Short mmCIF file of C-alpha atoms and ligand atoms in Angstrom, two decimals:
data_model
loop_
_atom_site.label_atom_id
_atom_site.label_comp_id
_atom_site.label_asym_id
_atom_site.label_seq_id
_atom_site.Cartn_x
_atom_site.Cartn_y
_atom_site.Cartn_z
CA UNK A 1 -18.05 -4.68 11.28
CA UNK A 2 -20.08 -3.64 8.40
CA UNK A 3 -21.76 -0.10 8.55
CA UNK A 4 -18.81 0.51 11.42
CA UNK A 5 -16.34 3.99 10.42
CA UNK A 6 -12.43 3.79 10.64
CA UNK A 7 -12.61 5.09 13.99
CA UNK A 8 -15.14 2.06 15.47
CA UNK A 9 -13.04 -0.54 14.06
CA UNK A 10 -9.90 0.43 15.34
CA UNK A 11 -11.51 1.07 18.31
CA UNK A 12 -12.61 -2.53 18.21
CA UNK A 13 -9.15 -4.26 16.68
CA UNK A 14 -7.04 -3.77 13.93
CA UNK A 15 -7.75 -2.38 10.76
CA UNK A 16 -6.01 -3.90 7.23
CA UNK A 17 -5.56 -2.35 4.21
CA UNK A 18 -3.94 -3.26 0.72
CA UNK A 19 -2.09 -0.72 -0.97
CA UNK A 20 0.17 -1.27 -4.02
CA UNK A 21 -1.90 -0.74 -7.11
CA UNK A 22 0.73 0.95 -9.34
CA UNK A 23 2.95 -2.35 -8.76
CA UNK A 24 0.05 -5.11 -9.69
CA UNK A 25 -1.70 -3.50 -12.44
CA UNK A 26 1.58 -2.90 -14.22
CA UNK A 27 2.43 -6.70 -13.50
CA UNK A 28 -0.83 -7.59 -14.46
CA UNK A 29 -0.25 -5.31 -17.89
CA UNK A 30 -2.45 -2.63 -17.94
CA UNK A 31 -0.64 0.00 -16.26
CA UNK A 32 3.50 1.94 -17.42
CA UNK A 33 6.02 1.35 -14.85
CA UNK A 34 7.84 5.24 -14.90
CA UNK A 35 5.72 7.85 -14.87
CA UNK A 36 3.33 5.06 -12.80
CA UNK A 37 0.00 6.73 -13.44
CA UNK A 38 -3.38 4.90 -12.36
CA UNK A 39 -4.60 5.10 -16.50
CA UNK A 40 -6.58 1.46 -16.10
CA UNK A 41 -8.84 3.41 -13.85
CA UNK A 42 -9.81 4.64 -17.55
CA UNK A 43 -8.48 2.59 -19.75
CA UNK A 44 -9.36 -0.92 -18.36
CA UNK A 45 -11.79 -0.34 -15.36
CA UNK A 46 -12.53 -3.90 -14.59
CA UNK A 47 -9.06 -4.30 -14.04
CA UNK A 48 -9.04 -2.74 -11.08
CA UNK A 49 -12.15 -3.48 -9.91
CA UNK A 50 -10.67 -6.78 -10.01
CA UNK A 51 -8.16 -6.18 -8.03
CA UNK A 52 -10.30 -4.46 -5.22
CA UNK A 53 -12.50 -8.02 -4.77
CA UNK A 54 -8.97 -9.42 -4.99
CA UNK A 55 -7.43 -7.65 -2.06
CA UNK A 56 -10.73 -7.35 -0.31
CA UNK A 57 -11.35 -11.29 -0.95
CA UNK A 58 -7.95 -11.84 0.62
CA UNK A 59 -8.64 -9.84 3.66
CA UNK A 60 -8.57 -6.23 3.64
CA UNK A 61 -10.89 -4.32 5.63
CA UNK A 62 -9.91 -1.07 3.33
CA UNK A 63 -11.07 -0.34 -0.65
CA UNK A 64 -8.91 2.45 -1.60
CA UNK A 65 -9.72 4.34 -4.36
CA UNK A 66 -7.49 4.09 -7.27
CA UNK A 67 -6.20 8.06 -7.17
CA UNK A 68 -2.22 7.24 -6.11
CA UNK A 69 -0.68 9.59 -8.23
CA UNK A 70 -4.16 10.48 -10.19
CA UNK A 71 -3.07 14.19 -9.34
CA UNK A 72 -3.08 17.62 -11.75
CA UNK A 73 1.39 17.10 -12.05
CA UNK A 74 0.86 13.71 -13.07
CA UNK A 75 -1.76 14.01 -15.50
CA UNK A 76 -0.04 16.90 -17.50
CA UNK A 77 3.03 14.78 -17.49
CA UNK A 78 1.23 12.27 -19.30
CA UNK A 79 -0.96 14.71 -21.30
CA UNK A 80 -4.27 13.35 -20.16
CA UNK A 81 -4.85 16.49 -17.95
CA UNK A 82 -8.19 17.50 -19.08
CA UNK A 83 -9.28 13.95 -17.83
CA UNK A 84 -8.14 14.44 -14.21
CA UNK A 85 -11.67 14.80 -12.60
CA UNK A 86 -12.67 11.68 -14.86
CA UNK A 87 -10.05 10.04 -13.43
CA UNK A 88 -10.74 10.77 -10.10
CA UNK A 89 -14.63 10.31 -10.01
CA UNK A 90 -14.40 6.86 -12.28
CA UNK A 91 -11.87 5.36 -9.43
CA UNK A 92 -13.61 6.77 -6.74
CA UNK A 93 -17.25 4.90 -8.35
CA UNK A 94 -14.89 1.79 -8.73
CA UNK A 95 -13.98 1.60 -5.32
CA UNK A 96 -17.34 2.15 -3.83
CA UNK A 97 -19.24 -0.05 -5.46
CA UNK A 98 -16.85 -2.71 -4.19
CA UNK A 99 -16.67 -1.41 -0.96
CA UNK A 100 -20.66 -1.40 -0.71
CA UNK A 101 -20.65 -4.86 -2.11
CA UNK A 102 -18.44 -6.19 0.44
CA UNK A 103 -19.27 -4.14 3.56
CA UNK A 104 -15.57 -2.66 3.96
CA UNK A 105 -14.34 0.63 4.38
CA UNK A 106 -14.08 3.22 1.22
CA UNK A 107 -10.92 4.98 1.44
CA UNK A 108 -10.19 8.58 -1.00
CA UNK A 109 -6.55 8.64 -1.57
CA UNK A 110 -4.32 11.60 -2.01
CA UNK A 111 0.11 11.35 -2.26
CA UNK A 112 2.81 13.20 -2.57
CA UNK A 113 2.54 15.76 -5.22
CA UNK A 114 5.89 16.07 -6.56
CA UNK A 115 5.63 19.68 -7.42
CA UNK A 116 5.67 20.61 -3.52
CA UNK A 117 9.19 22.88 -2.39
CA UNK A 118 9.35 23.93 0.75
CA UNK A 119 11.51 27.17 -0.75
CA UNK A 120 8.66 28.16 -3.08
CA UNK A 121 5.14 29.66 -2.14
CA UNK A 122 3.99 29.31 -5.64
CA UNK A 123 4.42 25.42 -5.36
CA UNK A 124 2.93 25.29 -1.93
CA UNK A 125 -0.38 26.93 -2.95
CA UNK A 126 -0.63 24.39 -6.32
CA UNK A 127 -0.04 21.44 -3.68
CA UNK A 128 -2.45 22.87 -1.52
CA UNK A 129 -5.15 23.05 -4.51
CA UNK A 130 -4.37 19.52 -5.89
CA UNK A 131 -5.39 17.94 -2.40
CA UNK A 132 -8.16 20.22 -2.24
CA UNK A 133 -9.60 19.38 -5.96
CA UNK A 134 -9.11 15.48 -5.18
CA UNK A 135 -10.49 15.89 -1.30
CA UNK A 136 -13.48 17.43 -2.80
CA UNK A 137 -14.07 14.79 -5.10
CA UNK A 138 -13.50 11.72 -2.15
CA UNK A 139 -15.50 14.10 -0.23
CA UNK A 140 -18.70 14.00 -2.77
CA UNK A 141 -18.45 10.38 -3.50
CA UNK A 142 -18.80 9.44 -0.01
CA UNK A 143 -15.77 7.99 1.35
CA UNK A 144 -15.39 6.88 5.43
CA UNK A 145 -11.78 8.27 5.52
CA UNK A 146 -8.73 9.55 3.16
CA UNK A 147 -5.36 8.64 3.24
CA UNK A 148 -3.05 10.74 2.69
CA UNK A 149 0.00 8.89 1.64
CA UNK A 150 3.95 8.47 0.76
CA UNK A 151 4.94 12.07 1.98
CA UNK A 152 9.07 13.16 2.14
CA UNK A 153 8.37 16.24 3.52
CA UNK A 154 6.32 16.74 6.66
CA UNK A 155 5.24 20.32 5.46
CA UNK A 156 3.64 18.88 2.73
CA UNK A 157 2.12 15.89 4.80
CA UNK A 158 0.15 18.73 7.03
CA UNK A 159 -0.67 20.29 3.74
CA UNK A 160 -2.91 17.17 2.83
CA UNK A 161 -3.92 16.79 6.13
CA UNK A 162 -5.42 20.09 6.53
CA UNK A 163 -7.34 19.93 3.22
CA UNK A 164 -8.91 16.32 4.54
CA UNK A 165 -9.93 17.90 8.10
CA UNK A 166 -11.73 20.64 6.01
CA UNK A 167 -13.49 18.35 4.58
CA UNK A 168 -14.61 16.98 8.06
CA UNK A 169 -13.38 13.62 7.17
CA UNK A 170 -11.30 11.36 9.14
CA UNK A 171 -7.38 11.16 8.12
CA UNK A 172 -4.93 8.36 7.70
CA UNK A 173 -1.31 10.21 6.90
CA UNK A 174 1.60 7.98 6.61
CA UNK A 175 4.90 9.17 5.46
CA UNK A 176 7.68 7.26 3.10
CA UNK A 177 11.11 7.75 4.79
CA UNK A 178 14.11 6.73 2.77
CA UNK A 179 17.89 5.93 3.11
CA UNK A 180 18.36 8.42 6.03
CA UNK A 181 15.46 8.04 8.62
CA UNK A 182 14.48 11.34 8.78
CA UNK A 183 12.18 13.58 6.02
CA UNK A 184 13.32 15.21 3.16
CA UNK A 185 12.53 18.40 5.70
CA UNK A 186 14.42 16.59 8.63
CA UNK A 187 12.05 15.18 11.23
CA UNK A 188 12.54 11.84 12.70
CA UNK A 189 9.33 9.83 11.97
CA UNK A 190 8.57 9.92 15.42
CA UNK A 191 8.61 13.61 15.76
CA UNK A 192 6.82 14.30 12.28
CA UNK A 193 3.89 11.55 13.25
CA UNK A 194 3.69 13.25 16.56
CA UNK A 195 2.75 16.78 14.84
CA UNK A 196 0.52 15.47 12.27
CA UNK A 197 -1.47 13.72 15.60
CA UNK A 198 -1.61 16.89 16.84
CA UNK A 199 -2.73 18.22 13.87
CA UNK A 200 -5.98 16.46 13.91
CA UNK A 201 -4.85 12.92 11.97
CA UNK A 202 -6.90 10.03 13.00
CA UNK A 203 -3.74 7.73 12.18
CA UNK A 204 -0.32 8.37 11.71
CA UNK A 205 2.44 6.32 10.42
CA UNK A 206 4.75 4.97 7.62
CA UNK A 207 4.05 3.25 3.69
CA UNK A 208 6.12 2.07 0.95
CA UNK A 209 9.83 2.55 0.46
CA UNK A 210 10.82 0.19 3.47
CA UNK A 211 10.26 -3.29 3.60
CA UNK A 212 9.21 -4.83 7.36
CA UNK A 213 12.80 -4.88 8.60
CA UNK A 214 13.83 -1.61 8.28
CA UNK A 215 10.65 -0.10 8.65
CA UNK A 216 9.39 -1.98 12.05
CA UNK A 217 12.18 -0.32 14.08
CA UNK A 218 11.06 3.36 13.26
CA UNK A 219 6.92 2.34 13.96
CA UNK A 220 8.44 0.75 17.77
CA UNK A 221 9.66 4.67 17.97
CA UNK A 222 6.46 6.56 16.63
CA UNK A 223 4.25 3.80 18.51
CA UNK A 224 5.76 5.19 21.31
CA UNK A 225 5.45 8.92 20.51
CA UNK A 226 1.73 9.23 19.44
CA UNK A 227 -1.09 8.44 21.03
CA UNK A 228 -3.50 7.92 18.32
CA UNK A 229 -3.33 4.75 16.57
CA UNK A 230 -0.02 3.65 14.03
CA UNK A 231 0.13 2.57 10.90
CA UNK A 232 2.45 -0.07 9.12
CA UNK A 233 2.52 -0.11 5.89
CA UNK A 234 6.06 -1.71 4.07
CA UNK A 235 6.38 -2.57 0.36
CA UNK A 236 7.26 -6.46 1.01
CA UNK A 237 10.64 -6.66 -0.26
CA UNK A 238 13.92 -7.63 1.99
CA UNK A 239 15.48 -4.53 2.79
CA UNK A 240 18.30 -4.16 5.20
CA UNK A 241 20.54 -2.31 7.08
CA UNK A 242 22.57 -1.21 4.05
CA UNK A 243 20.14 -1.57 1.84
CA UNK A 244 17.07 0.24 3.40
CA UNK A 245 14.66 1.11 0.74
CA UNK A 246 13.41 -0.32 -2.17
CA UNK A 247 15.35 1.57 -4.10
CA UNK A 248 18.54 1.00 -2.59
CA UNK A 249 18.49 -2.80 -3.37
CA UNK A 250 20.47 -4.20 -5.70
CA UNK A 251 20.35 -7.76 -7.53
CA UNK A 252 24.02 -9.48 -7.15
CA UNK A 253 22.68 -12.56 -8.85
CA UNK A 254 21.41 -10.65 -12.16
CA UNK A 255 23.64 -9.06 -15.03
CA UNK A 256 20.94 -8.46 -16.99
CA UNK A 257 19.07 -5.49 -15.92
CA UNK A 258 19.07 -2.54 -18.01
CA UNK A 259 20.65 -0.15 -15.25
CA UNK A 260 22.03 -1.77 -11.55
CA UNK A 261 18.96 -0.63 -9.88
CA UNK A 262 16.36 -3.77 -10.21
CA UNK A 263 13.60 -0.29 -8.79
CA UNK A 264 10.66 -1.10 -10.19
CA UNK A 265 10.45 -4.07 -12.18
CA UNK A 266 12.56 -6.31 -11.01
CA UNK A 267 12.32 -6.58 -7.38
CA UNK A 268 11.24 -10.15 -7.80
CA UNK A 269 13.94 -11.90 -6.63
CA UNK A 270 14.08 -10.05 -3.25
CA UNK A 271 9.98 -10.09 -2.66
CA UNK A 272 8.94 -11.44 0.85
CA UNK A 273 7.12 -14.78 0.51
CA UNK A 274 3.77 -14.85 2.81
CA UNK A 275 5.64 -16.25 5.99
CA UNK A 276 7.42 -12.98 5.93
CA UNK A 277 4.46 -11.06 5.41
CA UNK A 278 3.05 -12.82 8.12
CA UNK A 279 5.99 -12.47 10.87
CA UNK A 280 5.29 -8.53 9.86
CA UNK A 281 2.21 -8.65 10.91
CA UNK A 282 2.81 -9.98 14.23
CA UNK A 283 5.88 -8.32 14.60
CA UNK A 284 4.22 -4.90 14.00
CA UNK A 285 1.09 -5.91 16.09
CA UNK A 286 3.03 -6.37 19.04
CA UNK A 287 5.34 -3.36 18.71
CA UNK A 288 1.56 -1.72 19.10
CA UNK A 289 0.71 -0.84 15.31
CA UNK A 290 -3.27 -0.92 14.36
CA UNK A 291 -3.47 -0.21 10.87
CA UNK A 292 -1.27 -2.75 9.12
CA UNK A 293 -0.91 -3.26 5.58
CA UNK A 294 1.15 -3.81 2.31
CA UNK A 295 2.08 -1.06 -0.10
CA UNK A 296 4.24 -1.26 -3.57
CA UNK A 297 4.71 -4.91 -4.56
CA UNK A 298 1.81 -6.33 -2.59
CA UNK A 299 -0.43 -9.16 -3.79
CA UNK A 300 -2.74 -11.06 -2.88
CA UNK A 301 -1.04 -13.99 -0.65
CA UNK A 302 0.90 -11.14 1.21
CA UNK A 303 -2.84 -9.70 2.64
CA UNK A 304 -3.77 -13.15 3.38
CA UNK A 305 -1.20 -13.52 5.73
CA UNK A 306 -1.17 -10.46 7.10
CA UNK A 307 -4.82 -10.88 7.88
CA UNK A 308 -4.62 -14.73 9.08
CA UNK A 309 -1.32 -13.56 11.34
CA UNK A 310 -3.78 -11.46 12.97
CA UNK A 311 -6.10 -14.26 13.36
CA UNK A 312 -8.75 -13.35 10.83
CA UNK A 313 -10.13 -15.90 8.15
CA UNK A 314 -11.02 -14.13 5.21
CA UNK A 315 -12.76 -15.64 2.52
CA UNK A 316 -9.41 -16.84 0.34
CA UNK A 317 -8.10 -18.57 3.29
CA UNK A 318 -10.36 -21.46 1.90
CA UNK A 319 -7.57 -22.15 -0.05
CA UNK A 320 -4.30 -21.36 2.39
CA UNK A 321 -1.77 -24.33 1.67
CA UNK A 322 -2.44 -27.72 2.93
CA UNK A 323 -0.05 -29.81 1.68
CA UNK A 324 -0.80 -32.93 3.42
CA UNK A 325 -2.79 -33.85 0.22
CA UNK A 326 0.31 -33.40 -2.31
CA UNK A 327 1.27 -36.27 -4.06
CA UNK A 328 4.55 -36.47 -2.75
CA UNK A 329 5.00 -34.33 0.18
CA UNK A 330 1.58 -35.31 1.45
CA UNK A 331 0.76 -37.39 4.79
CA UNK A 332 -3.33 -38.57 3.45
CA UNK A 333 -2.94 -42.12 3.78
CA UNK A 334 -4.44 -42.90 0.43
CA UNK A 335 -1.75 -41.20 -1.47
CA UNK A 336 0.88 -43.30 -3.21
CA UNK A 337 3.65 -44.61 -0.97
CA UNK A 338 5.70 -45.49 -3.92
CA UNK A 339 5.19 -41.17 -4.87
CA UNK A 340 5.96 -40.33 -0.95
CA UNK A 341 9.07 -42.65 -1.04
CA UNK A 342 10.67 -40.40 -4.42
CA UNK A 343 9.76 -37.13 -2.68
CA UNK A 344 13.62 -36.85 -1.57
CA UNK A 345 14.48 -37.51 -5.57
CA UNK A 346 12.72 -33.96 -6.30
ZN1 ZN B 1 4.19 2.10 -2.19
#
C-alpha cells in the first residue's frame, strides 16, 4: 500500500493507527505525567523516533506526528512558548522521516485545546488560530491526512475540522466522550459524528477515555449513523458499566496511591493484555469500524494484536508467542520430560 493516501487504503481495507504517546514516553521516562506535554519531541528526539519504528514495526499503517497537546495553551503552561513552532516542525520531521522509511501514512495531529468555551468568542477565535498555526505547519511538512483528536465539545471538533479542510487535506476527527455518553455540548456520538461527516471529515469516530467495552457500543451506533468510514480508537484499559472512562476507575486492590484515582500512572493493574486488544479488534471490525487503533496506554503488543486480529503479519509478529518451545509448558519433543512433568509445581 505504499505511495497509497488515507482515502485508497480504506478504500481497500482497514486502516491502523497507534496513538498513545503521552502514556509511553512518560513510562519510558522522558516525558511529565500532569501537564502531559510532548517535550521529548525536543528534549530526547530519538525517543520518539523510537517509538514510531516501534508502533510502525508492530503494525501500524499510521506515523502520527508527535503534536498531542504541542499547542500555544500548553506551551505557556509549561513556559516553553516561544518554542511552539520548534516543537511542532521537529515532531512533524520526526514522523516523516519514519513514515518515508517505512512506506506508511504521515499523520499531523491537532487536540482539544483546553482554552475552547462555547460561552466566549474570545476563546473561540484563539482555538480557531491554534489549529490554524499547527494545520499550517502539518500542512508545509507534507502530511497525507490530520487528525483531529480527543474533542468534548462538538463545536470545537468542527472548529479543527474546518481549519484542516482549508488546508485541502483529508480529516480524521474522533471525539473523547466521558462518564455520560453525550459531549460536553450534548450530542450523542452518533449525532455529533454525523455532522462532522457532513462537514467534510474523511473519518469520524471516538479515541481515548473509553476502553473497548464501553466504547464499542457507542461506534455500533455512529457505524450506523455515518456513512463515511468509523474510527475506534479506546485507551486499553477495562472499563465498565460503572466505571466507564479511564478516569473513573478505581484500584480496590491498592492502598497506596497518592489520591483514589490510579488516572494516569497507575492504570497498570486494569490494562488489557493483547487477547483483549485483539477481541477489540474483531469486535469493532465487525460492528463495521475501519480505522481501528489504540490511544492512551497503548504499547506495542496491543498494535500487534490489533493488526494480526485483522489478519495482517507485521514485521514483530516474528516473535508472537509460541510457547510450544518453553521448557516447561512446551510440547517440542526434545524438551525435558522430567521439566514438562514439574510444570503443574509452578
Ligand atoms: Zn488518549
Amino acid at each position: 500500500m505504499a505511495g497509497k493516501g488515507l482515502r485508497e487504503r480504506l478504500a481497500a481495507g482497514p486502516v491502523i493507527c497507534a496513538e498513545g504517546y503521552l502514556f509511553e514516553i512518560e513510562r519510558r521516562g522522558y516525558l511529565q505525567a500532569g501537564a502531559f506535554v510532548p517535550e521529548a519531541v525536543l528534549d530526547h528526539p530519538e525517543v520518539v523516533e523510537q517509538l514510531h519504528r516501534d508502533f510502525v514495526h508492530a503494525g501500524s499503517d499510521v506515523v502520527e506526528a508527535f503534536t498531542y497537546y504541542a499547542h500555544r495553551e500548553k506551551l505557556r503552561l509549561i513556559g516553553r512558548e516561544a518554542q511552539l513552532e520548534d516543537m511542532n516542525r521537529q515532531a512533524l520531521r520526526i514522523g516523516k522521516r519514519v513514515a518515508d522509511e517505512s512506506g506508511t501514512l504521515f499523520a499531523g495531529d491537532i487536540c482539544n485545546t483546553n482554552v475552547y468555551d462555547p460561552a466566549d468568542a474570545a476563546s473561540q477565535r484563539a482555538t480557531r488560530a491554534m489549529f490554524e498555526e499547527q494545520v499550517g505547519w502539518a500542512a508545509e511538512a507534507g502530511v497525507d491526512f490530520i487528525v483531529a483528536e480527543t474533542f468534548s465539545h462538538a463545536a470545537e471538533a468542527k472548529m479543527a475540522l474546518e481549519a484542516i479542510k482549508s488546508a485541502k487535506l483529508p480529516a480524521v476527527v474522533t471525539m473523547a466522550i466521558h462518564r455520560a455518553p453525550v459531549t460536553r455540548d450534548g450530542m450523542t456520538p452518533e449525532d455529533c459524528c454525523k455532522m462532522l461527516a457532513d462537514a467534510g471529515a474523511d473519518v469520524v469516530g471516538l479515541n481515548c477515555i473509553r476502553g473497548p467495552r464501553t466504547m464499542l457500543p457507542l461506534i455500533e451506533r455512529i457505524v450506523a449513523a455515518v456513512g463515511v468510514p468509523v474510527a475506534a480508537l479506546p485507551v486499553p484499559y477495562r472499563t465498565s458499566e460503572k466505571e466507564p472512562t479511564f478516569q473513573s476507575l478505581r484500584d480496590p486492590n491498592c492502598d497506596c496511591l497518592p489520591s483514589e484515582m490510579p488516572f494516569p500512572v497507575a492504570l497498570d493493574p486494569m490494562t488489557c493484555n493483547r487477547f483483549e486488544m485483539a477481541e477489540f479488534a474483531k469486535a469493532a471490525y465487525a460492528l463495521g469500524a475501519r480505522y481501528l487503533g489504540v490511544c492512551c496506554g497503548a504499547m506495542p503488543h496491543h498494535i500487534r494484536s490489533v493488526a494480526e486480529a485483522l489478519g495482517r503479519k507485521p514485521p514483530a509478529s516474528r516473535y508472537s508467542a509460541d510457547m510450544s518451545k518453553h521448557a516447561f509448558f512446551g510440547t517440542d519433543r526434545t524438551l525435558k520430560p522430567k521439566n514438562q512433568a514439574y510444570s503443574r509445581e509452578l
